[in-house]
Amino acid sequence: MVLAVAGVAVVFFALPFIGLLWRVPWSDAWSLLTTDSSLTALRLSMVTSVSATAVSFVLGVPLAWVLARYGFPGRRLVRALCLLSLVLPPVVGGVALFTAYGRRGMLGDPLFDWFGIRLPFSTAGVVLAQTFIAMPFLVLTVEAALRSLDRSDEDAARSLGASKWTTFRRVSLPAVRPALVAGAVLAWARALGEFGATITFAGNFPGRTQTVPLSVYLALENDRGQALVLSVLMIAVSFIVLLSLRDRWLGTTHEASSR
Amino acid sequence: MNGTATLEARITVRRRDFALDVDLVIRPGEVVLLTGDNGAGKSTLVRAIAGTIPIDEGRIVLGRRVVDEPATHTFVPPERRGIGVVHQDARPFGHMTALDNVAFGLRARGRTRTRASNEARTVLIDHGLDGLADRRGAQVSGGEGRRIVMARTLAIRPGLLLLDEPLSAIDESARDALVGVLRSVAADHDTAILLVTHDPEELRPIADRRLHMADGRLSPEGPGPVA
């Protein structure tokens, strides 16, 4: 009985992908993938998702550290706030970004007046939207690993004469390296697939803000074959990421520790 | 490194379900054994002296230096106390080689990479561990690991050594090796030792004094008749 239900669930997940693979015009796949519009979208997706991952890493690792290590009033609130975009509909995230960094937004105005930076409908805006949606994946992964890290290693490092910073850099970070890699890859995959916040905040301009997911959406209207081929590519990338990470982020992050 | 100095500690640490309330003096070169049940507060005392947890009340003085005194907002962080600490179940840093483990404290004390490395190698040889020099901390046995931890702790030449169950859960040969190391450290009278143990008999020969802790309080000697 349980097996049968589980079987239904597996079919439920598998069927759409099988359907997709079935309908892909395989004979034209390569030429569809290498059209100018596909290549432009692919290039943009690569650049923006890698940038978003880098920003997530630089900001997210210290954030994860603070969340894992410091008890301060309102920590739960800060944590919830920073992870909110994980559960938020990305479109809502995009709208929120607009109110902050948009043309009439809180920060958008001064950014333009003082620095001439205009984020909405720009490639930088895509990176911003992707970072907003993707960083929580990295923060969650790294925070869990830091929490399960044996504190006595850090205490020992301090007693041996290392400052907090040296301890962080030379003891804690290397010990959670698997989680850093896992978190970065997860964030990258999420950034690569970002749609809602991007189209809301950055729009849908080929070469500037039209990433692969956006171009799939657009191609569905006028070139179904291209949409299918790009979809298969996205699925392949996601699948490879999941396969390579499955043990790491399905709960057992403490393999990161030195035990 | 920071020489020998008397430890004078009056420590109160309060937790929700537990309070540590201790007066303790350890003189230069003295070896003090500390026994007590699990949860009596032994590890808390070690951490308070080491500086990995701040005390709530009282004063910890090392030599002429106040290292923790809440009343005057004095708190010297662990890295500037010059105290050697071997925590319970201590293992070397897993991602570093044994050599880098020993060199770590020396590097933190300002030695160049090369000098720290050379010194660390000498230390490993002294401890009979040079065969493990290039093995990573994660790849050595529990007993080997504990010996590396002891070597790296002694490498910084602490005036005070805090050892929390240094002989627990390791094999016979590592125990023998570590007891040998402790004997020679005690014989030098350069380093004072506070040694937490549940099995004081083995180390009785090197001990100057024995304290017992129960419910966060210290008393001299063990409970019941002393052999």
PDB file of C-alpha atoms in Angstrom, chain A residues 150-167 169-175 177 257-259, chain B residues 47 50 52 77-79 83 85 87-89 91-96 100-101 104-109 138 152-153 156:
ATOM      1  CA  ASP A 150      32.740  21.326  17.737  1.00  0.00           C
ATOM      2  CA  ARG A 151      33.290  24.502  19.719  1.00  0.00           C
ATOM      3  CA  SER A 152      36.286  23.033  21.505  1.00  0.00           C
ATOM      4  CA  ASP A 153      38.339  23.350  18.296  1.00  0.00           C
ATOM      5  CA  GLU A 154      37.697  27.081  18.316  1.00  0.00           C
ATOM      6  CA  ASP A 155      38.342  27.328  22.049  1.00  0.00           C
ATOM      7  CA  ALA A 156      41.595  25.434  21.613  1.00  0.00           C
ATOM      8  CA  ALA A 157      42.662  27.733  18.785  1.00  0.00           C
ATOM      9  CA  ARG A 158      41.985  30.791  20.954  1.00  0.00           C
ATOM     10  CA  SER A 159      43.920  29.364  23.888  1.00  0.00           C
ATOM     11  CA  LEU A 160      46.820  28.640  21.538  1.00  0.00           C
ATOM     12  CA  GLY A 161      46.965  32.361  20.900  1.00  0.00           C
ATOM     13  CA  ALA A 162      44.850  32.876  17.784  1.00  0.00           C
ATOM     14  CA  SER A 163      42.560  35.888  17.581  1.00  0.00           C
ATOM     15  CA  LYS A 164      38.872  35.492  16.779  1.00  0.00           C
ATOM     16  CA  TRP A 165      39.545  36.365  13.173  1.00  0.00           C
ATOM     17  CA  THR A 166      42.458  33.948  12.771  1.00  0.00           C
ATOM     18  CA  THR A 167      40.398  31.234  14.422  1.00  0.00           C
ATOM     19  CA  ARG A 169      39.780  31.890   9.006  1.00  0.00           C
ATOM     20  CA  ARG A 170      42.120  29.041   9.834  1.00  0.00           C
ATOM     21  CA  VAL A 171      39.993  26.714  11.975  1.00  0.00           C
ATOM     22  CA  SER A 172      36.257  27.252  11.557  1.00  0.00           C
ATOM     23  CA  LEU A 173      36.034  27.975   7.832  1.00  0.00           C
ATOM     24  CA  PRO A 174      38.216  25.067   6.685  1.00  0.00           C
ATOM     25  CA  ALA A 175      36.265  22.735   8.947  1.00  0.00           C
ATOM     26  CA  ARG A 177      34.400  23.703   3.722  1.00  0.00           C
ATOM     27  CA  SER A 257      33.402  18.781  11.170  1.00  0.00           C
ATOM     28  CA  SER A 258      36.828  17.396  11.766  1.00  0.00           C
ATOM     29  CA  ARG A 259      35.717  14.283  13.605  1.00  0.00           C
TER      30      ARG A 259
ATOM     31  CA  ARG B  47      36.705  27.204  30.796  1.00  0.00           C
ATOM     32  CA  ALA B  50      40.932  29.648  30.211  1.00  0.00           C
ATOM     33  CA  THR B  52      36.339  30.730  27.000  1.00  0.00           C
ATOM     34  CA  PRO B  77      40.528  37.060  25.939  1.00  0.00           C
ATOM     35  CA  PRO B  78      41.847  33.493  25.958  1.00  0.00           C
ATOM     36  CA  GLU B  79      44.478  34.169  23.280  1.00  0.00           C
ATOM     37  CA  ILE B  83      47.267  29.432  29.453  1.00  0.00           C
ATOM     38  CA  VAL B  85      44.298  24.138  27.628  1.00  0.00           C
ATOM     39  CA  HIS B  87      39.763  20.245  26.542  1.00  0.00           C
ATOM     40  CA  GLN B  88      37.822  17.096  27.237  1.00  0.00           C
ATOM     41  CA  ASP B  89      37.884  14.711  24.251  1.00  0.00           C
ATOM     42  CA  ARG B  91      41.345  16.195  18.986  1.00  0.00           C
ATOM     43  CA  PRO B  92      43.785  17.953  16.686  1.00  0.00           C
ATOM     44  CA  PHE B  93      42.397  20.269  14.011  1.00  0.00           C
ATOM     45  CA  GLY B  94      41.181  17.747  11.464  1.00  0.00           C
ATOM     46  CA  HIS B  95      42.102  19.638   8.307  1.00  0.00           C
ATOM     47  CA  MET B  96      45.666  20.374   9.381  1.00  0.00           C
ATOM     48  CA  ASP B 100      50.627  22.414  11.310  1.00  0.00           C
ATOM     49  CA  ASN B 101      48.665  21.662  14.477  1.00  0.00           C
ATOM     50  CA  PHE B 104      49.514  26.800  14.851  1.00  0.00           C
ATOM     51  CA  GLY B 105      50.137  28.220  18.317  1.00  0.00           C
ATOM     52  CA  LEU B 106      53.674  29.224  17.407  1.00  0.00           C
ATOM     53  CA  ARG B 107      52.441  31.053  14.316  1.00  0.00           C
ATOM     54  CA  ALA B 108      49.753  32.761  16.395  1.00  0.00           C
ATOM     55  CA  ARG B 109      52.556  33.948  18.660  1.00  0.00           C
ATOM     56  CA  ALA B 138      41.334  13.679  10.966  1.00  0.00           C
ATOM     57  CA  ARG B 152      50.827  21.556  20.484  1.00  0.00           C
ATOM     58  CA  THR B 153      49.673  22.875  23.863  1.00  0.00           C
ATOM     59  CA  ILE B 156      53.542  27.450  23.478  1.00  0.00           C
TER      60      ILE B 156
END
